[in-house]
Amino acid sequence: MSESTGDRDVWGRVDRYLEAALLPEDPVLSAALARNAEAGLPAIDVSPTQGRFLHLLARIAGARRILEIGTLGGYSTIELARALPADGTLVTCEYSPDHAAVAQANLEHAGLADRVEIRVGAALDTLPTLEGPFDLVFVDADKQNNAAYLDHAVRLGRPGTVIVVDNVVRAGRVLTGGDPPTDGTRRMFAALEKDDRLEATAVQTVGAKGYDGFVLARVR
Ligand code: SAH
Ligand code: DHB
Ligand code: MG
């Protein structure tokens, strides 16, 4: 199945319709996207409806400690951190010091810097230094390492921890692999197949950011 421009157009228009119907004007999130663009960051943040989905998931889970892998400019970080109670905390791992600096500015502007710690460096170096348990883990960094990130997420979780992995469909390329990110995601699915520590599903998505999907898992 191909992703025709007609499909993509209607997906984008429906996303804007849903945003207008469901998501109130949000000057903090708009300012974050503007600062990201000004700093030259790629516009690969979760979409507004996906961001609100993560926020609601964290609220529904009653998350008090959240781990994110892949910060970019902190758009998803803001949505997740806003779901925390006043004494909750979020740790987010980011390889690029430039991205981390933009995210730090966005989090300060959002009034969330006191709840969020950005750990700069390769997530595979940072994760072994963290102590759990985290209540929710959002995996959204270099997809090559998705299998290892999932393993760390389970290790840093507890029974009931919610895990979301972004970008697991990539317009259908997950079917064949053939590029490093989708090959990494396919290795993650192969590991999931044998992993009895988790119960998991995946949901395909379309919208302003194209055709993709996410894994939703729960630690047993
Ligand atoms: N979660 C963000 C988007 C993240 S984009 C949002 O939705 O708003 C992916 C990010 O992962 C990029 O900023 C990239 O620099 C970072 N990244 C790539 N490789 C990484 C690694 N090895 N460790 C940590 N972060 C990494
Ligand atoms: C890319 C990464 C993402 O996390 C995403 O949501 C979309 C695209 C990318 O690297 O192209
Ligand atoms: Mg993503």
PDB file of C-alpha atoms and ligand atoms in Angstrom:
ATOM      1  CA  MET A   1       0.000   0.000   0.000  1.00  0.00           C
ATOM      2  CA  SER A   2       1.428   3.342  -0.985  1.00  0.00           C
ATOM      3  CA  GLU A   3       1.019   6.647   0.741  1.00  0.00           C
ATOM      4  CA  SER A   4      -0.644   8.751  -1.963  1.00  0.00           C
ATOM      5  CA  THR A   5      -0.619  12.531  -1.708  1.00  0.00           C
ATOM      6  CA  GLY A   6      -4.419  12.510  -1.623  1.00  0.00           C
ATOM      7  CA  ASP A   7      -4.413  10.330   1.487  1.00  0.00           C
ATOM      8  CA  ARG A   8      -1.777  12.442   3.144  1.00  0.00           C
ATOM      9  CA  ASP A   9      -3.692  15.601   2.404  1.00  0.00           C
ATOM     10  CA  VAL A  10      -6.872  14.331   4.037  1.00  0.00           C
ATOM     11  CA  TRP A  11      -4.941  12.933   7.014  1.00  0.00           C
ATOM     12  CA  GLY A  12      -3.427  16.384   7.578  1.00  0.00           C
ATOM     13  CA  ARG A  13      -6.769  18.154   7.196  1.00  0.00           C
ATOM     14  CA  VAL A  14      -8.434  15.741   9.629  1.00  0.00           C
ATOM     15  CA  ASP A  15      -5.610  16.285  12.131  1.00  0.00           C
ATOM     16  CA  ARG A  16      -6.215  20.047  11.944  1.00  0.00           C
ATOM     17  CA  TYR A  17      -9.960  19.448  12.400  1.00  0.00           C
ATOM     18  CA  LEU A  18      -9.300  17.283  15.470  1.00  0.00           C
ATOM     19  CA  GLU A  19      -6.848  19.818  16.869  1.00  0.00           C
ATOM     20  CA  ALA A  20      -9.425  22.597  16.479  1.00  0.00           C
ATOM     21  CA  ALA A  21     -12.134  20.465  18.104  1.00  0.00           C
ATOM     22  CA  LEU A  22     -10.129  18.925  20.938  1.00  0.00           C
ATOM     23  CA  LEU A  23      -6.944  20.809  21.707  1.00  0.00           C
ATOM     24  CA  PRO A  24      -7.251  24.294  23.136  1.00  0.00           C
ATOM     25  CA  GLU A  25      -4.853  26.976  21.903  1.00  0.00           C
ATOM     26  CA  ASP A  26      -1.602  26.244  23.695  1.00  0.00           C
ATOM     27  CA  PRO A  27       0.844  29.163  23.604  1.00  0.00           C
ATOM     28  CA  VAL A  28       3.538  27.161  25.425  1.00  0.00           C
ATOM     29  CA  LEU A  29       3.513  24.320  22.891  1.00  0.00           C
ATOM     30  CA  SER A  30       3.285  26.768  19.968  1.00  0.00           C
ATOM     31  CA  ALA A  31       6.260  28.701  21.338  1.00  0.00           C
ATOM     32  CA  ALA A  32       8.216  25.458  21.696  1.00  0.00           C
ATOM     33  CA  LEU A  33       7.614  24.558  18.043  1.00  0.00           C
ATOM     34  CA  ALA A  34       8.571  28.096  16.987  1.00  0.00           C
ATOM     35  CA  ARG A  35      11.801  27.947  19.003  1.00  0.00           C
ATOM     36  CA  ASN A  36      12.581  24.508  17.549  1.00  0.00           C
ATOM     37  CA  ALA A  37      12.122  25.821  14.003  1.00  0.00           C
ATOM     38  CA  GLU A  38      14.211  28.905  14.721  1.00  0.00           C
ATOM     39  CA  ALA A  39      17.001  26.677  16.029  1.00  0.00           C
ATOM     40  CA  GLY A  40      16.836  24.517  12.887  1.00  0.00           C
ATOM     41  CA  LEU A  41      15.604  21.354  14.630  1.00  0.00           C
ATOM     42  CA  PRO A  42      13.830  18.842  12.358  1.00  0.00           C
ATOM     43  CA  ALA A  43      10.025  18.870  12.797  1.00  0.00           C
ATOM     44  CA  ILE A  44       9.917  15.255  13.971  1.00  0.00           C
ATOM     45  CA  ASP A  45       8.196  15.906  17.294  1.00  0.00           C
ATOM     46  CA  VAL A  46       5.027  13.922  17.961  1.00  0.00           C
ATOM     47  CA  SER A  47       1.969  15.612  16.445  1.00  0.00           C
ATOM     48  CA  PRO A  48      -0.344  17.632  18.719  1.00  0.00           C
ATOM     49  CA  THR A  49      -2.939  14.846  18.949  1.00  0.00           C
ATOM     50  CA  GLN A  50      -0.213  12.269  19.632  1.00  0.00           C
ATOM     51  CA  GLY A  51       1.289  14.541  22.274  1.00  0.00           C
ATOM     52  CA  ARG A  52      -2.078  14.819  23.983  1.00  0.00           C
ATOM     53  CA  PHE A  53      -2.415  11.036  23.750  1.00  0.00           C
ATOM     54  CA  LEU A  54       0.865  10.633  25.666  1.00  0.00           C
ATOM     55  CA  HIS A  55      -0.287  13.202  28.211  1.00  0.00           C
ATOM     56  CA  LEU A  56      -3.559  11.357  28.802  1.00  0.00           C
ATOM     57  CA  LEU A  57      -1.791   8.010  29.026  1.00  0.00           C
ATOM     58  CA  ALA A  58       0.514   9.373  31.730  1.00  0.00           C
ATOM     59  CA  ARG A  59      -2.469  10.772  33.615  1.00  0.00           C
ATOM     60  CA  ILE A  60      -4.476   7.561  33.277  1.00  0.00           C
ATOM     61  CA  ALA A  61      -1.460   5.604  34.549  1.00  0.00           C
ATOM     62  CA  GLY A  62      -1.072   8.055  37.447  1.00  0.00           C
ATOM     63  CA  ALA A  63       2.598   8.388  36.498  1.00  0.00           C
ATOM     64  CA  ARG A  64       4.846  10.067  39.079  1.00  0.00           C
ATOM     65  CA  ARG A  65       8.174   9.186  37.438  1.00  0.00           C
ATOM     66  CA  ILE A  66       8.524   9.267  33.657  1.00  0.00           C
ATOM     67  CA  LEU A  67      11.500   8.326  31.470  1.00  0.00           C
ATOM     68  CA  GLU A  68      11.836   9.617  27.914  1.00  0.00           C
ATOM     69  CA  ILE A  69      14.483   8.503  25.430  1.00  0.00           C
ATOM     70  CA  GLY A  70      14.859  11.166  22.690  1.00  0.00           C
ATOM     71  CA  THR A  71      14.080  14.749  23.744  1.00  0.00           C
ATOM     72  CA  LEU A  72      14.578  16.839  20.590  1.00  0.00           C
ATOM     73  CA  GLY A  73      13.166  20.279  21.561  1.00  0.00           C
ATOM     74  CA  GLY A  74      11.029  18.905  24.372  1.00  0.00           C
ATOM     75  CA  TYR A  75       7.590  18.989  22.737  1.00  0.00           C
ATOM     76  CA  SER A  76       6.628  15.493  23.931  1.00  0.00           C
ATOM     77  CA  THR A  77       8.532  16.192  27.162  1.00  0.00           C
ATOM     78  CA  ILE A  78       6.242  19.141  27.918  1.00  0.00           C
ATOM     79  CA  GLU A  79       3.113  17.075  27.288  1.00  0.00           C
ATOM     80  CA  LEU A  80       4.390  14.254  29.512  1.00  0.00           C
ATOM     81  CA  ALA A  81       5.750  16.488  32.284  1.00  0.00           C
ATOM     82  CA  ARG A  82       2.453  18.368  32.484  1.00  0.00           C
ATOM     83  CA  ALA A  83       0.783  15.088  33.425  1.00  0.00           C
ATOM     84  CA  LEU A  84       2.947  14.769  36.554  1.00  0.00           C
ATOM     85  CA  PRO A  85       1.846  15.737  40.041  1.00  0.00           C
ATOM     86  CA  ALA A  86       3.737  18.691  41.567  1.00  0.00           C
ATOM     87  CA  ASP A  87       6.317  16.372  43.126  1.00  0.00           C
ATOM     88  CA  GLY A  88       6.655  14.145  40.038  1.00  0.00           C
ATOM     89  CA  THR A  89       9.813  13.939  37.951  1.00  0.00           C
ATOM     90  CA  LEU A  90      10.772  13.206  34.358  1.00  0.00           C
ATOM     91  CA  VAL A  91      14.201  12.183  33.078  1.00  0.00           C
ATOM     92  CA  THR A  92      14.780  12.645  29.350  1.00  0.00           C
ATOM     93  CA  CYS A  93      17.837  11.391  27.421  1.00  0.00           C
ATOM     94  CA  GLU A  94      19.179  13.389  24.475  1.00  0.00           C
ATOM     95  CA  TYR A  95      22.354  12.810  22.464  1.00  0.00           C
ATOM     96  CA  SER A  96      22.664  16.288  20.964  1.00  0.00           C
ATOM     97  CA  PRO A  97      23.760  19.128  23.278  1.00  0.00           C
ATOM     98  CA  ASP A  98      22.187  21.562  20.788  1.00  0.00           C
ATOM     99  CA  HIS A  99      18.808  19.834  20.967  1.00  0.00           C
ATOM    100  CA  ALA A 100      19.089  19.642  24.750  1.00  0.00           C
ATOM    101  CA  ALA A 101      19.748  23.391  25.005  1.00  0.00           C
ATOM    102  CA  VAL A 102      16.634  24.171  22.960  1.00  0.00           C
ATOM    103  CA  ALA A 103      14.608  21.743  25.078  1.00  0.00           C
ATOM    104  CA  GLN A 104      15.909  23.314  28.289  1.00  0.00           C
ATOM    105  CA  ALA A 105      14.765  26.763  27.099  1.00  0.00           C
ATOM    106  CA  ASN A 106      11.358  25.372  26.128  1.00  0.00           C
ATOM    107  CA  LEU A 107      10.952  23.632  29.489  1.00  0.00           C
ATOM    108  CA  GLU A 108      11.918  26.790  31.380  1.00  0.00           C
ATOM    109  CA  HIS A 109       9.362  28.768  29.376  1.00  0.00           C
ATOM    110  CA  ALA A 110       6.789  26.073  30.174  1.00  0.00           C
ATOM    111  CA  GLY A 111       7.533  26.359  33.908  1.00  0.00           C
ATOM    112  CA  LEU A 112       8.511  22.675  34.008  1.00  0.00           C
ATOM    113  CA  ALA A 113      12.290  22.862  34.408  1.00  0.00           C
ATOM    114  CA  ASP A 114      12.035  21.960  38.105  1.00  0.00           C
ATOM    115  CA  ARG A 115      10.409  18.621  37.266  1.00  0.00           C
ATOM    116  CA  VAL A 116      12.534  17.643  34.266  1.00  0.00           C
ATOM    117  CA  GLU A 117      16.146  16.532  34.089  1.00  0.00           C
ATOM    118  CA  ILE A 118      17.723  16.377  30.622  1.00  0.00           C
ATOM    119  CA  ARG A 119      20.584  13.878  30.506  1.00  0.00           C
ATOM    120  CA  VAL A 120      22.862  14.748  27.586  1.00  0.00           C
ATOM    121  CA  GLY A 121      24.712  11.888  25.900  1.00  0.00           C
ATOM    122  CA  ALA A 122      24.065   8.615  24.137  1.00  0.00           C
ATOM    123  CA  ALA A 123      21.070   7.032  25.856  1.00  0.00           C
ATOM    124  CA  LEU A 124      22.890   3.690  25.949  1.00  0.00           C
ATOM    125  CA  ASP A 125      25.477   5.362  28.219  1.00  0.00           C
ATOM    126  CA  THR A 126      22.910   7.173  30.369  1.00  0.00           C
ATOM    127  CA  LEU A 127      20.369   4.390  30.888  1.00  0.00           C
ATOM    128  CA  PRO A 128      22.676   2.076  32.914  1.00  0.00           C
ATOM    129  CA  THR A 129      23.225   4.954  35.386  1.00  0.00           C
ATOM    130  CA  LEU A 130      19.504   5.490  36.072  1.00  0.00           C
ATOM    131  CA  GLU A 131      17.544   4.044  38.946  1.00  0.00           C
ATOM    132  CA  GLY A 132      13.953   2.980  38.594  1.00  0.00           C
ATOM    133  CA  PRO A 133      11.220   2.396  38.939  1.00  0.00           C
ATOM    134  CA  PHE A 134       9.655   4.570  36.268  1.00  0.00           C
ATOM    135  CA  ASP A 135       5.880   4.434  35.796  1.00  0.00           C
ATOM    136  CA  LEU A 136       5.928   5.301  32.093  1.00  0.00           C
ATOM    137  CA  VAL A 137       8.686   5.144  29.465  1.00  0.00           C
ATOM    138  CA  PHE A 138       8.491   6.852  26.067  1.00  0.00           C
ATOM    139  CA  VAL A 139      11.047   5.538  23.566  1.00  0.00           C
ATOM    140  CA  ASP A 140      11.602   7.971  20.664  1.00  0.00           C
ATOM    141  CA  ALA A 141      15.316   8.234  19.813  1.00  0.00           C
ATOM    142  CA  ASP A 142      17.565   6.436  17.311  1.00  0.00           C
ATOM    143  CA  LYS A 143      15.489   3.467  16.212  1.00  0.00           C
ATOM    144  CA  GLN A 144      18.597   1.276  15.650  1.00  0.00           C
ATOM    145  CA  ASN A 145      18.756   0.812  19.418  1.00  0.00           C
ATOM    146  CA  ASN A 146      15.049   0.169  20.009  1.00  0.00           C
ATOM    147  CA  ALA A 147      15.579  -3.435  21.187  1.00  0.00           C
ATOM    148  CA  ALA A 148      18.127  -2.295  23.780  1.00  0.00           C
ATOM    149  CA  TYR A 149      15.919   0.633  24.836  1.00  0.00           C
ATOM    150  CA  LEU A 150      12.983  -1.691  25.368  1.00  0.00           C
ATOM    151  CA  ASP A 151      15.175  -3.929  27.505  1.00  0.00           C
ATOM    152  CA  HIS A 152      16.274  -0.953  29.635  1.00  0.00           C
ATOM    153  CA  ALA A 153      12.662   0.206  29.910  1.00  0.00           C
ATOM    154  CA  VAL A 154      11.655  -3.156  31.382  1.00  0.00           C
ATOM    155  CA  ARG A 155      14.658  -3.199  33.731  1.00  0.00           C
ATOM    156  CA  LEU A 156      13.820   0.330  34.911  1.00  0.00           C
ATOM    157  CA  GLY A 157      10.122  -0.443  35.236  1.00  0.00           C
ATOM    158  CA  ARG A 158       7.953  -2.339  37.691  1.00  0.00           C
ATOM    159  CA  PRO A 159       4.844  -4.441  37.196  1.00  0.00           C
ATOM    160  CA  GLY A 160       2.345  -2.149  35.488  1.00  0.00           C
ATOM    161  CA  THR A 161       4.869   0.246  33.925  1.00  0.00           C
ATOM    162  CA  VAL A 162       3.577   1.602  30.610  1.00  0.00           C
ATOM    163  CA  ILE A 163       5.976   1.658  27.653  1.00  0.00           C
ATOM    164  CA  VAL A 164       5.354   3.481  24.353  1.00  0.00           C
ATOM    165  CA  VAL A 165       7.716   3.128  21.383  1.00  0.00           C
ATOM    166  CA  ASP A 166       7.231   5.677  18.583  1.00  0.00           C
ATOM    167  CA  ASN A 167       7.637   5.255  14.831  1.00  0.00           C
ATOM    168  CA  VAL A 168       7.341   1.491  14.509  1.00  0.00           C
ATOM    169  CA  VAL A 169       5.545   1.424  11.135  1.00  0.00           C
ATOM    170  CA  ARG A 170       7.277   4.093   9.020  1.00  0.00           C
ATOM    171  CA  ALA A 171       4.826   4.096   6.110  1.00  0.00           C
ATOM    172  CA  GLY A 172       4.911   0.301   6.013  1.00  0.00           C
ATOM    173  CA  ARG A 173       8.701  -0.052   5.751  1.00  0.00           C
ATOM    174  CA  VAL A 174       8.579  -2.202   8.909  1.00  0.00           C
ATOM    175  CA  LEU A 175       7.338  -5.013   6.653  1.00  0.00           C
ATOM    176  CA  THR A 176      10.631  -5.298   4.825  1.00  0.00           C
ATOM    177  CA  GLY A 177      13.281  -3.373   6.754  1.00  0.00           C
ATOM    178  CA  GLY A 178      16.196  -2.328   4.579  1.00  0.00           C
ATOM    179  CA  ASP A 179      17.210   0.857   6.366  1.00  0.00           C
ATOM    180  CA  PRO A 180      18.911   1.061   9.779  1.00  0.00           C
ATOM    181  CA  PRO A 181      15.934   2.530  11.679  1.00  0.00           C
ATOM    182  CA  THR A 182      13.363   0.001  10.468  1.00  0.00           C
ATOM    183  CA  ASP A 183      15.873  -2.849  10.787  1.00  0.00           C
ATOM    184  CA  GLY A 184      16.292  -1.751  14.422  1.00  0.00           C
ATOM    185  CA  THR A 185      12.555  -1.713  14.952  1.00  0.00           C
ATOM    186  CA  ARG A 186      12.240  -5.179  13.386  1.00  0.00           C
ATOM    187  CA  ARG A 187      14.875  -6.450  15.861  1.00  0.00           C
ATOM    188  CA  MET A 188      12.750  -4.930  18.634  1.00  0.00           C
ATOM    189  CA  PHE A 189       9.648  -6.771  17.389  1.00  0.00           C
ATOM    190  CA  ALA A 190      11.644 -10.016  17.198  1.00  0.00           C
ATOM    191  CA  ALA A 191      12.696  -9.491  20.827  1.00  0.00           C
ATOM    192  CA  LEU A 192       9.123  -8.651  21.859  1.00  0.00           C
ATOM    193  CA  GLU A 193       7.890 -11.897  20.344  1.00  0.00           C
ATOM    194  CA  LYS A 194      10.003 -13.848  22.855  1.00  0.00           C
ATOM    195  CA  ASP A 195       9.694 -11.454  25.809  1.00  0.00           C
ATOM    196  CA  ASP A 196       7.270 -12.787  28.390  1.00  0.00           C
ATOM    197  CA  ARG A 197       7.994  -9.851  30.712  1.00  0.00           C
ATOM    198  CA  LEU A 198       5.679  -7.678  28.601  1.00  0.00           C
ATOM    199  CA  GLU A 199       2.202  -7.672  27.163  1.00  0.00           C
ATOM    200  CA  ALA A 200       2.167  -5.503  24.072  1.00  0.00           C
ATOM    201  CA  THR A 201       0.214  -4.293  21.100  1.00  0.00           C
ATOM    202  CA  ALA A 202       0.852  -1.841  18.278  1.00  0.00           C
ATOM    203  CA  VAL A 203      -1.435   0.770  16.783  1.00  0.00           C
ATOM    204  CA  GLN A 204      -1.041   2.144  13.254  1.00  0.00           C
ATOM    205  CA  THR A 205      -1.537   5.899  12.887  1.00  0.00           C
ATOM    206  CA  VAL A 206      -2.061   8.422  10.102  1.00  0.00           C
ATOM    207  CA  GLY A 207      -2.109  12.186  10.385  1.00  0.00           C
ATOM    208  CA  ALA A 208      -0.196  15.381   9.732  1.00  0.00           C
ATOM    209  CA  LYS A 209       3.076  13.457  10.201  1.00  0.00           C
ATOM    210  CA  GLY A 210       2.205  10.733   7.706  1.00  0.00           C
ATOM    211  CA  TYR A 211       1.637   6.999   8.186  1.00  0.00           C
ATOM    212  CA  ASP A 212       3.323   5.453  11.201  1.00  0.00           C
ATOM    213  CA  GLY A 213       2.459   3.727  14.456  1.00  0.00           C
ATOM    214  CA  PHE A 214       3.487   3.027  18.019  1.00  0.00           C
ATOM    215  CA  VAL A 215       3.928   0.093  20.345  1.00  0.00           C
ATOM    216  CA  LEU A 216       2.038   0.173  23.627  1.00  0.00           C
ATOM    217  CA  ALA A 217       3.304  -2.291  26.231  1.00  0.00           C
ATOM    218  CA  ARG A 218       2.809  -3.025  29.906  1.00  0.00           C
ATOM    219  CA  VAL A 219       5.291  -4.718  32.205  1.00  0.00           C
ATOM    220  CA  ARG A 220       3.798  -7.873  33.730  1.00  0.00           C
TER     221      ARG A 220
HETATM  222  N1  SAH B   1      10.380  12.917  21.540  1.00  0.00           N
HETATM  223  C1  SAH B   1      10.575  14.111  20.717  1.00  0.00           C
HETATM  224  C2  SAH B   1      11.178  13.777  19.382  1.00  0.00           C
HETATM  225  C3  SAH B   1      12.488  13.040  19.472  1.00  0.00           C
HETATM  226  S1  SAH B   1      13.332  13.007  17.896  1.00  0.00           S
HETATM  227  C4  SAH B   1       9.195  14.776  20.510  1.00  0.00           C
HETATM  228  O1  SAH B   1       8.269  14.058  20.156  1.00  0.00           O
HETATM  229  O2  SAH B   1       9.086  15.994  20.709  1.00  0.00           O
HETATM  230  C5  SAH B   1      14.643  11.932  18.288  1.00  0.00           C
HETATM  231  C6  SAH B   1      15.729  12.540  19.191  1.00  0.00           C
HETATM  232  O3  SAH B   1      16.568  11.467  19.607  1.00  0.00           O
HETATM  233  C7  SAH B   1      16.619  13.571  18.486  1.00  0.00           C
HETATM  234  O4  SAH B   1      16.676  14.769  19.205  1.00  0.00           O
HETATM  235  C8  SAH B   1      17.985  12.894  18.470  1.00  0.00           C
HETATM  236  O5  SAH B   1      19.080  13.788  18.622  1.00  0.00           O
HETATM  237  C9  SAH B   1      17.894  11.974  19.676  1.00  0.00           C
HETATM  238  N2  SAH B   1      18.841  10.864  19.640  1.00  0.00           N
HETATM  239  C10 SAH B   1      19.352  10.234  18.547  1.00  0.00           C
HETATM  240  N3  SAH B   1      20.214   9.289  18.929  1.00  0.00           N
HETATM  241  C11 SAH B   1      20.243   9.291  20.278  1.00  0.00           C
HETATM  242  C12 SAH B   1      20.946   8.548  21.253  1.00  0.00           C
HETATM  243  N4  SAH B   1      21.799   7.579  20.908  1.00  0.00           N
HETATM  244  N5  SAH B   1      20.744   8.824  22.552  1.00  0.00           N
HETATM  245  C13 SAH B   1      19.871   9.800  22.908  1.00  0.00           C
HETATM  246  N6  SAH B   1      19.193  10.539  22.034  1.00  0.00           N
HETATM  247  C14 SAH B   1      19.364  10.299  20.732  1.00  0.00           C
HETATM  248  C1  DHB B   2      11.976  10.603  12.677  1.00  0.00           C
HETATM  249  C2  DHB B   2      12.092  10.368  14.036  1.00  0.00           C
HETATM  250  C3  DHB B   2      10.967  10.423  14.824  1.00  0.00           C
HETATM  251  O1  DHB B   2      11.038  10.191  16.168  1.00  0.00           O
HETATM  252  C4  DHB B   2       9.727  10.715  14.287  1.00  0.00           C
HETATM  253  O2  DHB B   2       8.643  10.747  15.124  1.00  0.00           O
HETATM  254  C5  DHB B   2       9.607  10.951  12.932  1.00  0.00           C
HETATM  255  C6  DHB B   2      10.737  10.902  12.137  1.00  0.00           C
HETATM  256  C7  DHB B   2      13.178  10.543  11.819  1.00  0.00           C
HETATM  257  O3  DHB B   2      14.270  10.303  12.348  1.00  0.00           O
HETATM  258  O4  DHB B   2      13.033  10.738  10.604  1.00  0.00           O
HETATM  259 MG    MG B   3       9.110   9.882  17.052  1.00  0.00          MG
END
